[in-house]
């Protein structure tokens, strides 16, 4: 089995367990908040990324470090216990995948789908609102937009929702036109 599929399987199982416990205990909102705080810490700290990704650290070292980080950052309750279980089971390497999987489970529970949108420029609030409304009609669910700006598109958008992709970028249209002209000439 490939490492990435092993990691995603581990991440999915742990994320589902965290979701089930958070939902049962009525602490889903608090867990989401603390998960965001941990994600910010991971993004900001090279040392934390090294702790999570390196197999060099022993189980005891990982557990002591993650406990200290959780205590200092106020990651307690269900989420704090979850982090300690993850560290004790030497699964910190899958933590980024667990965060992503947990968010997907929560969005599904709330009836929200995330659209990956790439635009040539930053959308205004009105454009984003219109796009969300249009995508809600297409997806049949509320849509959150994860926007990336890529000036090389020249204009238009690339929208990915699940396995569907809609590419209205000027770059793609020009490439198609160029290809069609080669076939004609």
Tab-separated table of C-alpha atoms in Angstrom:
chain	number	residue	atom	x	y	z
A	1	UNK	CA	0.000	0.000	0.000
A	2	UNK	CA	1.353	3.448	-0.882
A	3	UNK	CA	2.272	5.745	1.990
A	4	UNK	CA	-0.146	8.495	0.912
A	5	UNK	CA	-3.142	6.149	0.886
A	6	UNK	CA	-2.035	4.712	4.241
A	7	UNK	CA	-1.789	8.235	5.640
A	8	UNK	CA	-5.161	9.271	4.234
A	9	UNK	CA	-6.795	6.126	5.666
A	10	UNK	CA	-5.317	6.811	9.100
A	11	UNK	CA	-6.253	10.485	8.848
A	12	UNK	CA	-9.839	9.693	7.851
A	13	UNK	CA	-10.350	7.221	10.686
A	14	UNK	CA	-8.945	9.556	13.330
A	15	UNK	CA	-10.887	12.535	11.931
A	16	UNK	CA	-14.128	10.545	11.991
A	17	UNK	CA	-13.464	9.488	15.587
A	18	UNK	CA	-12.759	13.079	16.628
A	19	UNK	CA	-15.929	14.242	14.886
A	20	UNK	CA	-18.068	11.545	16.548
A	21	UNK	CA	-16.715	12.342	20.017
A	22	UNK	CA	-17.019	16.113	19.513
A	23	UNK	CA	-20.585	15.766	18.249
A	24	UNK	CA	-21.615	13.431	21.093
A	25	UNK	CA	-20.067	15.684	23.723
A	26	UNK	CA	-21.543	18.874	22.268
A	27	UNK	CA	-18.121	20.399	21.745
A	28	UNK	CA	-17.976	20.478	17.940
A	29	UNK	CA	-17.621	24.267	17.782
A	30	UNK	CA	-14.831	24.306	20.364
A	31	UNK	CA	-12.982	21.487	18.590
A	32	UNK	CA	-13.245	23.346	15.264
A	33	UNK	CA	-11.848	26.486	16.899
A	34	UNK	CA	-8.965	24.620	18.544
A	35	UNK	CA	-8.226	22.736	15.335
A	36	UNK	CA	-7.850	26.081	13.549
A	37	UNK	CA	-5.501	27.287	16.289
A	38	UNK	CA	-3.345	24.157	15.899
A	39	UNK	CA	-3.300	24.569	12.137
A	40	UNK	CA	-2.011	28.138	12.586
A	41	UNK	CA	0.683	26.910	14.981
A	42	UNK	CA	1.785	24.285	12.460
A	43	UNK	CA	1.958	26.874	9.674
A	44	UNK	CA	4.002	29.258	11.834
A	45	UNK	CA	6.474	26.833	13.424
A	46	UNK	CA	9.152	24.914	11.570
A	47	UNK	CA	9.982	23.066	14.803
A	48	UNK	CA	6.391	21.873	15.189
A	49	UNK	CA	6.320	20.723	11.543
A	50	UNK	CA	9.561	18.817	12.184
A	51	UNK	CA	8.102	17.212	15.344
A	52	UNK	CA	5.013	16.123	13.443
A	53	UNK	CA	6.796	14.837	10.360
A	54	UNK	CA	9.941	13.256	11.740
A	55	UNK	CA	10.101	9.609	12.806
A	56	UNK	CA	13.270	10.377	14.802
A	57	UNK	CA	11.392	11.472	17.911
A	58	UNK	CA	10.320	8.740	20.336
A	59	UNK	CA	6.723	8.283	21.395
A	60	UNK	CA	7.552	9.766	24.799
A	61	UNK	CA	9.223	12.810	23.260
A	62	UNK	CA	6.298	13.392	20.902
A	63	UNK	CA	3.771	13.005	23.707
A	64	UNK	CA	5.651	15.368	26.063
A	65	UNK	CA	6.084	17.956	23.298
A	66	UNK	CA	2.492	17.853	22.052
A	67	UNK	CA	1.194	17.973	25.659
A	68	UNK	CA	3.309	21.064	26.365
A	69	UNK	CA	2.166	22.714	23.128
A	70	UNK	CA	-1.483	21.878	23.813
A	71	UNK	CA	-1.269	23.223	27.388
A	72	UNK	CA	0.443	26.454	26.308
A	73	UNK	CA	-1.990	27.018	23.401
A	74	UNK	CA	-5.063	26.188	25.487
A	75	UNK	CA	-5.921	23.104	23.419
A	76	UNK	CA	-7.831	21.187	26.046
A	77	UNK	CA	-10.853	18.985	26.529
A	78	UNK	CA	-11.782	16.669	23.680
A	79	UNK	CA	-9.226	18.131	21.286
A	80	UNK	CA	-6.389	18.133	23.819
A	81	UNK	CA	-7.073	14.471	24.646
A	82	UNK	CA	-7.278	13.680	20.929
A	83	UNK	CA	-3.808	15.171	20.337
A	84	UNK	CA	-2.376	13.085	23.175
A	85	UNK	CA	-3.891	9.897	21.732
A	86	UNK	CA	-2.519	10.759	18.283
A	87	UNK	CA	0.963	11.325	19.760
A	88	UNK	CA	0.788	8.167	21.906
A	89	UNK	CA	-0.079	6.112	18.828
A	90	UNK	CA	2.761	7.706	16.785
A	91	UNK	CA	0.316	9.177	14.270
A	92	UNK	CA	1.423	12.824	14.398
A	93	UNK	CA	2.673	12.460	10.802
A	94	UNK	CA	-0.982	12.214	9.709
A	95	UNK	CA	-2.124	15.318	11.631
A	96	UNK	CA	-2.361	17.632	8.570
A	97	UNK	CA	-4.488	15.002	6.808
A	98	UNK	CA	-6.630	14.604	9.932
A	99	UNK	CA	-7.304	18.343	9.976
A	100	UNK	CA	-8.324	18.332	6.319
A	101	UNK	CA	-10.487	15.210	6.732
A	102	UNK	CA	-12.148	16.604	9.875
A	103	UNK	CA	-13.068	19.814	8.055
A	104	UNK	CA	-14.556	17.798	5.181
A	105	UNK	CA	-16.635	15.725	7.629
A	106	UNK	CA	-17.884	18.854	9.431
A	107	UNK	CA	-18.748	20.567	6.135
A	108	UNK	CA	-20.664	17.487	5.002
A	109	UNK	CA	-22.495	17.405	8.341
A	110	UNK	CA	-23.435	21.078	7.923
A	111	UNK	CA	-24.430	20.615	4.273
A	112	UNK	CA	-21.573	22.744	2.973
A	113	UNK	CA	-19.343	22.001	0.008
A	114	UNK	CA	-16.020	23.750	-0.631
A	115	UNK	CA	-15.217	25.045	-4.084
A	116	UNK	CA	-11.590	25.532	-5.057
A	117	UNK	CA	-11.651	28.717	-7.146
A	118	UNK	CA	-8.681	30.061	-9.061
A	119	UNK	CA	-9.064	33.564	-10.433
A	120	UNK	CA	-6.791	35.950	-12.328
A	121	UNK	CA	-7.540	38.601	-9.690
A	122	UNK	CA	-8.964	38.897	-6.180
A	123	UNK	CA	-12.745	38.827	-6.265
A	124	UNK	CA	-14.728	41.661	-4.724
A	125	UNK	CA	-17.205	40.837	-1.966
A	126	UNK	CA	-20.093	41.262	-4.428
A	127	UNK	CA	-18.448	38.952	-6.991
A	128	UNK	CA	-17.776	36.353	-4.321
A	129	UNK	CA	-21.393	36.550	-3.136
A	130	UNK	CA	-22.682	36.116	-6.714
A	131	UNK	CA	-20.317	33.205	-7.309
A	132	UNK	CA	-21.452	31.491	-4.084
A	133	UNK	CA	-25.101	31.887	-5.120
A	134	UNK	CA	-24.422	30.468	-8.585
A	135	UNK	CA	-22.401	27.559	-7.209
A	136	UNK	CA	-25.116	26.837	-4.632
A	137	UNK	CA	-27.567	26.332	-7.530
A	138	UNK	CA	-25.094	23.983	-9.241
A	139	UNK	CA	-24.077	22.012	-6.139
A	140	UNK	CA	-27.424	22.029	-4.352
A	141	UNK	CA	-25.637	22.896	-1.090
A	142	UNK	CA	-24.175	25.949	0.583
A	143	UNK	CA	-20.743	26.669	-0.863
A	144	UNK	CA	-17.607	27.945	0.812
A	145	UNK	CA	-15.000	29.374	-1.555
A	146	UNK	CA	-11.290	28.659	-1.227
A	147	UNK	CA	-9.877	31.363	-3.522
A	148	UNK	CA	-6.437	31.313	-5.103
A	149	UNK	CA	-5.231	34.159	-7.300
A	150	UNK	CA	-3.215	33.207	-10.405
A	151	UNK	CA	-2.536	36.161	-12.744
A	152	UNK	CA	-1.362	33.762	-15.483
A	153	UNK	CA	-5.046	32.906	-16.137
A	154	UNK	CA	-5.359	36.386	-17.723
A	155	UNK	CA	-9.113	36.413	-16.942
A	156	UNK	CA	-11.992	34.144	-15.985
A	157	UNK	CA	-12.107	31.406	-13.367
A	158	UNK	CA	-11.310	27.772	-12.742
A	159	UNK	CA	-13.777	26.222	-10.300
A	160	UNK	CA	-13.402	22.752	-8.781
A	161	UNK	CA	-16.207	21.237	-6.726
A	162	UNK	CA	-15.519	17.656	-5.789
A	163	UNK	CA	-14.593	15.849	-9.002
A	164	UNK	CA	-16.131	18.489	-11.282
A	165	UNK	CA	-14.090	21.280	-12.827
A	166	UNK	CA	-15.309	24.280	-14.771
A	167	UNK	CA	-12.571	26.189	-16.608
A	168	UNK	CA	-13.588	29.543	-18.064
A	169	UNK	CA	-10.113	31.037	-17.936
A	170	UNK	CA	-8.921	33.168	-20.813
A	171	UNK	CA	-5.642	31.219	-20.855
A	172	UNK	CA	-7.488	27.960	-21.577
A	173	UNK	CA	-9.690	29.585	-24.223
A	174	UNK	CA	-6.640	31.033	-25.971
A	175	UNK	CA	-4.871	27.650	-25.839
A	176	UNK	CA	-7.933	25.971	-27.376
A	177	UNK	CA	-8.106	28.614	-30.085
A	178	UNK	CA	-4.394	28.206	-30.832
A	179	UNK	CA	-4.856	24.445	-31.148
A	180	UNK	CA	-7.876	24.875	-33.433
A	181	UNK	CA	-5.945	27.276	-35.653
A	182	UNK	CA	-3.072	24.787	-35.984
A	183	UNK	CA	-5.521	22.100	-37.116
A	184	UNK	CA	-7.061	24.420	-39.730
A	185	UNK	CA	-3.772	25.759	-41.095
